[in-house]
Short mmCIF file of C-alpha atoms in Angstrom, two decimals:
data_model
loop_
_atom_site.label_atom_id
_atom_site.label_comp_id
_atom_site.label_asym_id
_atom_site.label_seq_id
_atom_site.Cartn_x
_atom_site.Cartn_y
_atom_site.Cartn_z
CA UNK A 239 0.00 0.00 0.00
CA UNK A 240 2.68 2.51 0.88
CA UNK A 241 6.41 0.77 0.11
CA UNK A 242 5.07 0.08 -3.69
CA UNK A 243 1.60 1.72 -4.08
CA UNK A 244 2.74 5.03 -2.66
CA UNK A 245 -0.52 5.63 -1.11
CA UNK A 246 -0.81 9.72 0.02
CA UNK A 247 -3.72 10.41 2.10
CA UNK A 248 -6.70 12.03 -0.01
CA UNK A 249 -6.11 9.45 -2.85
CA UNK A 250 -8.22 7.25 -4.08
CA UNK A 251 -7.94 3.27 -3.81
CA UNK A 252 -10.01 -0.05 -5.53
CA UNK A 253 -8.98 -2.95 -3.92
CA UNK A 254 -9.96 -5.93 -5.78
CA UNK A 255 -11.11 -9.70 -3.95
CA UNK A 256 -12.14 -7.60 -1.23
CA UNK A 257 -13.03 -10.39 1.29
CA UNK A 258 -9.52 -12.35 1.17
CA UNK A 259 -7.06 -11.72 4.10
CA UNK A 260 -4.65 -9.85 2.86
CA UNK A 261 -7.52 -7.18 0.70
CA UNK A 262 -9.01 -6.86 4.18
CA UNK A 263 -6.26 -5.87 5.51
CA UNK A 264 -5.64 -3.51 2.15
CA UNK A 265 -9.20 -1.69 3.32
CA UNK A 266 -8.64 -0.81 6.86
CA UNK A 267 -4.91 0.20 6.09
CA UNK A 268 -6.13 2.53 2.63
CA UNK A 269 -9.10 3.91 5.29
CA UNK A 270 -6.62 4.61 8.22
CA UNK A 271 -4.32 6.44 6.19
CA UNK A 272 -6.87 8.90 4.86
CA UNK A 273 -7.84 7.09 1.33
CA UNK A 274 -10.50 8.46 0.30
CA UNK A 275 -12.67 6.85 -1.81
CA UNK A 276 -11.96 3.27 -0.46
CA UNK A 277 -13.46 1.46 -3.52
CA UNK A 278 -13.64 -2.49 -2.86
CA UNK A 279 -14.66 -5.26 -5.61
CA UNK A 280 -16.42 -8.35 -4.34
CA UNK A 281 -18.71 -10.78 -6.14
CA UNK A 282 -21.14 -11.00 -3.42
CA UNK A 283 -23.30 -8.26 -2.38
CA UNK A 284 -23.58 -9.85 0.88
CA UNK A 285 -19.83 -9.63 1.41
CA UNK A 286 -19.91 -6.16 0.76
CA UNK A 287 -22.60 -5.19 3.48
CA UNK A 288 -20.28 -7.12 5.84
CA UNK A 289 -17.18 -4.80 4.63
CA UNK A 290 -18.17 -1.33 5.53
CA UNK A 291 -17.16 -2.08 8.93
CA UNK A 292 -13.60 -2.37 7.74
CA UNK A 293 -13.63 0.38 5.68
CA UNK A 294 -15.02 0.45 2.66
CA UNK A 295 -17.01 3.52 0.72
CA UNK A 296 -18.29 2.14 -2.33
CA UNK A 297 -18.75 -1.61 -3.24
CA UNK A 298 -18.75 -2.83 -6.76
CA UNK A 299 -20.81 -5.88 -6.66
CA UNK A 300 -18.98 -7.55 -9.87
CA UNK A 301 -21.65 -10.04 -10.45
CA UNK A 302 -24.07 -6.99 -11.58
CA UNK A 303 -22.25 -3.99 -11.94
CA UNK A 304 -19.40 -2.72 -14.43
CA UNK A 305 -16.48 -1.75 -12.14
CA UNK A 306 -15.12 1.35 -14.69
CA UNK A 307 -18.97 2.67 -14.20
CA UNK A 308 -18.87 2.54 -10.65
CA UNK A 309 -15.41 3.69 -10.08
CA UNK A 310 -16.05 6.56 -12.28
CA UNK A 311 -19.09 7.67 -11.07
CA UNK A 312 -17.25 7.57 -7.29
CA UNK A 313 -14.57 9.31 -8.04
CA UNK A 314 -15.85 12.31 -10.64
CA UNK A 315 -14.97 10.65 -13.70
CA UNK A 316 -11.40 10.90 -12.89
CA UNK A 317 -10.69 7.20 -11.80
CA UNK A 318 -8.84 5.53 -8.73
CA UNK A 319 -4.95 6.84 -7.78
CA UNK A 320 -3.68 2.77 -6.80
CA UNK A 321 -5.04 -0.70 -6.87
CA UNK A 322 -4.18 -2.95 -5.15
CA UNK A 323 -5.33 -6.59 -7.00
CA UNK A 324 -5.42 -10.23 -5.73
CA UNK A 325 -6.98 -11.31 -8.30
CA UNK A 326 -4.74 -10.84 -11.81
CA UNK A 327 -6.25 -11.64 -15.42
CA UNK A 328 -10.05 -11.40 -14.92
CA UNK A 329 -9.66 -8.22 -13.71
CA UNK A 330 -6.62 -6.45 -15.61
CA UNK A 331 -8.21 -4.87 -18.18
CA UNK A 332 -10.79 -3.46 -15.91
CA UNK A 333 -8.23 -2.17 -13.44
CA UNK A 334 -6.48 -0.37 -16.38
CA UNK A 335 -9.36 1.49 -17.08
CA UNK A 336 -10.63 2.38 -13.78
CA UNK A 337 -6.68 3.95 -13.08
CA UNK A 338 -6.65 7.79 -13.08
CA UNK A 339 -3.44 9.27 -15.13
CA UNK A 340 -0.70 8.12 -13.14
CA UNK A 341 -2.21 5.71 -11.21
CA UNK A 342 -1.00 2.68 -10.05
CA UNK A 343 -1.64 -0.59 -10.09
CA UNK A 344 0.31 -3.20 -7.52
CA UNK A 345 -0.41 -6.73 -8.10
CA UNK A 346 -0.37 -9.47 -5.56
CA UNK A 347 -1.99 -12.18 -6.21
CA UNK A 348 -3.64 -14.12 -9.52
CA UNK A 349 -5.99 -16.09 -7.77
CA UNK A 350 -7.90 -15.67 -11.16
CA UNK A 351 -5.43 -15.93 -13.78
CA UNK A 352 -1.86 -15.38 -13.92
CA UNK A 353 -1.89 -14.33 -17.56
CA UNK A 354 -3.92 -10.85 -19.07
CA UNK A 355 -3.79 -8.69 -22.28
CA UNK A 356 -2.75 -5.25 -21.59
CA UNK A 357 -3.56 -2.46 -23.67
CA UNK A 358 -0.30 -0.42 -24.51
CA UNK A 359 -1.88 2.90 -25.26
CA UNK A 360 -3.98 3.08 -21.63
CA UNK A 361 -0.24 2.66 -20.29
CA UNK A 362 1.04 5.08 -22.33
CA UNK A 363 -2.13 7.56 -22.50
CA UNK A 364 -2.24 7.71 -18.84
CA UNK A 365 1.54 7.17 -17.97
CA UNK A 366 0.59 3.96 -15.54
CA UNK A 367 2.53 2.42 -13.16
CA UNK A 368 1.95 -1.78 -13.01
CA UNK A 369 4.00 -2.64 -9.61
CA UNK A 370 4.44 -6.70 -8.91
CA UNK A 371 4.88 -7.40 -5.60
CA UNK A 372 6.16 -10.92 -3.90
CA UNK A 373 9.10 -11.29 -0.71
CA UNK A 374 9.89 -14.76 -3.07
CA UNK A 375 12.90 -12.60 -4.71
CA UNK A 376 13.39 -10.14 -1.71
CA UNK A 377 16.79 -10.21 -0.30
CA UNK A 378 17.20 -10.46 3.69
CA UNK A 379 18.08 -6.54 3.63
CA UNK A 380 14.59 -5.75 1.27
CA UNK A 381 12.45 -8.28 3.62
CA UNK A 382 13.85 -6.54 6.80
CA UNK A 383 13.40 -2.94 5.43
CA UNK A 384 9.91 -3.98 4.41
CA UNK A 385 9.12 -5.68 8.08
CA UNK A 386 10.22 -2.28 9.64
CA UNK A 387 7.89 -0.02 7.88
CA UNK A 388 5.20 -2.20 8.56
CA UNK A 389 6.26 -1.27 11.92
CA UNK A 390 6.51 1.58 11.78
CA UNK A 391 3.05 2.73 10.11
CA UNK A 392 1.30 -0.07 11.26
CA UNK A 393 1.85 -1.07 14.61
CA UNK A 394 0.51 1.40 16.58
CA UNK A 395 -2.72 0.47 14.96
CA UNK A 396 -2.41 -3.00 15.10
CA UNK A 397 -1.85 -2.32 18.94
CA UNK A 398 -4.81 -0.16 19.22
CA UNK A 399 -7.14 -3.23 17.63
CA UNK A 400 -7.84 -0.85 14.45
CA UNK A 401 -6.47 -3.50 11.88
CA UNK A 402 -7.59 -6.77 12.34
CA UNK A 403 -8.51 -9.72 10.37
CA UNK A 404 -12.16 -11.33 11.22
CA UNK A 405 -11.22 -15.66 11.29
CA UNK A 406 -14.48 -16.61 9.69
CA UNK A 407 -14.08 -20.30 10.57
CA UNK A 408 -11.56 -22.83 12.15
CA UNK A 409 -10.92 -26.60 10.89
CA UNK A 410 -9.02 -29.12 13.25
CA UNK A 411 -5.79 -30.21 11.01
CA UNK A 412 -7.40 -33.98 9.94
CA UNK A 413 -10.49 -31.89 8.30
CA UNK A 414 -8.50 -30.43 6.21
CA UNK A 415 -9.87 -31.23 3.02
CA UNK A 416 -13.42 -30.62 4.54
CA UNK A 417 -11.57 -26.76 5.24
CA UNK A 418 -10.76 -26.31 1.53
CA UNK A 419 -14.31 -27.67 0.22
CA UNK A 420 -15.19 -24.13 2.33
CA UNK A 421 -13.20 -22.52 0.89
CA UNK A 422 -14.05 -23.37 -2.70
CA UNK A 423 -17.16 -22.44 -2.07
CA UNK A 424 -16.11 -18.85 -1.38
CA UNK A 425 -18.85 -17.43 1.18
CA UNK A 426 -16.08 -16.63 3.87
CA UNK A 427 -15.04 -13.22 4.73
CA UNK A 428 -11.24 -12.82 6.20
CA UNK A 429 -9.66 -16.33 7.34
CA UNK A 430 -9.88 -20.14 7.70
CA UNK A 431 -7.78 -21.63 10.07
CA UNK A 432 -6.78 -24.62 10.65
CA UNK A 433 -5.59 -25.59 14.48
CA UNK A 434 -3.85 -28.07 16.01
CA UNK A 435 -4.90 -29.83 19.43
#
């Protein structure tokens, strides 16, 4: 949100696969540091209700509505200032139109495709930023400058119980299979865990 996205307070901010873990956590960090819209994607309307608590100013129910209309209609016509996307392919060329000129757009996750066409002239047009983001090819000196801002922009919230992550439902280790048929189905807001006795 910050270290890549660049995230000033008073910009705008779509988070796509709003109801994962780590888009939750996207929301109430965008909200605390003064985002403003905080636009979140979902394909459950349902899931939406549940995510103004966290955050969230306008939902874009994807299952009905065109996310371009209703990120332009939230933010003037002028489109969003970051994304930040879990969900890759399905949603790229979308995301390229919803970004205002020189917005950008930090990937994270492909949970619905790793591959996407990208149209050059939107990149060029609007002078885009595409930022891909993974601590798989982080050195030890990246991952530890990365662990300390975290620190130091998030933990005082974290301490004060203003980020936090909802566990929607826990598995014991041997039902573990029965804990990913849940999660297939895709009804769960924030995390499954699975626990040990």
């Amino acid at each position: 949100m910050v270290t890549n996205g660049q995230l000033c307070a008073g910009e705008s901010v779509l988070i796509n696969g709003a109801s994962g873990g780590v888009a939750m956590a996207a929301i109430q960090i965008a909200s605390l540091l003064g985002a403003k819209p905080v636009i979140a994607q979902s394909r459950s309307a349902a899931k939406l209700d549940r995510l103004t608590q966290f955050g969230v100013d306008v939902g874009i129910d994807s299952s009905r509505q065109s996310q371009v209309d209703v990120v332009m209609a939230a933010t003037d016509k002028r489109g969003v200032d970051l994304i930040i996307d879990t969900v890759g392919g399905p949603v790229f060329e979308a995301n390229m139109q919803s970004l205002a000129i020189k917005g950008r757009l930090v990937n994270i996750a492909r949970l619905g495709s790793a591959t996407a066409q990208i149209d050059l002239g939107q990149l060029w047009l609007k002078r885009l930023k595409l930022i891909g983001v993974t601590f798989r090819t982080r050195t030890e000196e990246e991952r530890l400058e990365c662990i300390q801002a975290c620190a130091r922009d998030l933990l005082p919230h974290l301490g004060a119980g203003r980020i936090h992550l909802p566990i929607d439902r826990t598995f014991p280790m041997d039902a573990i299979g029965e804990a990913h048929a849940y999660m297939i189905l895709d009804q769960h807001i924030g995390k499954i865990v699975l626990t040990i006795d």
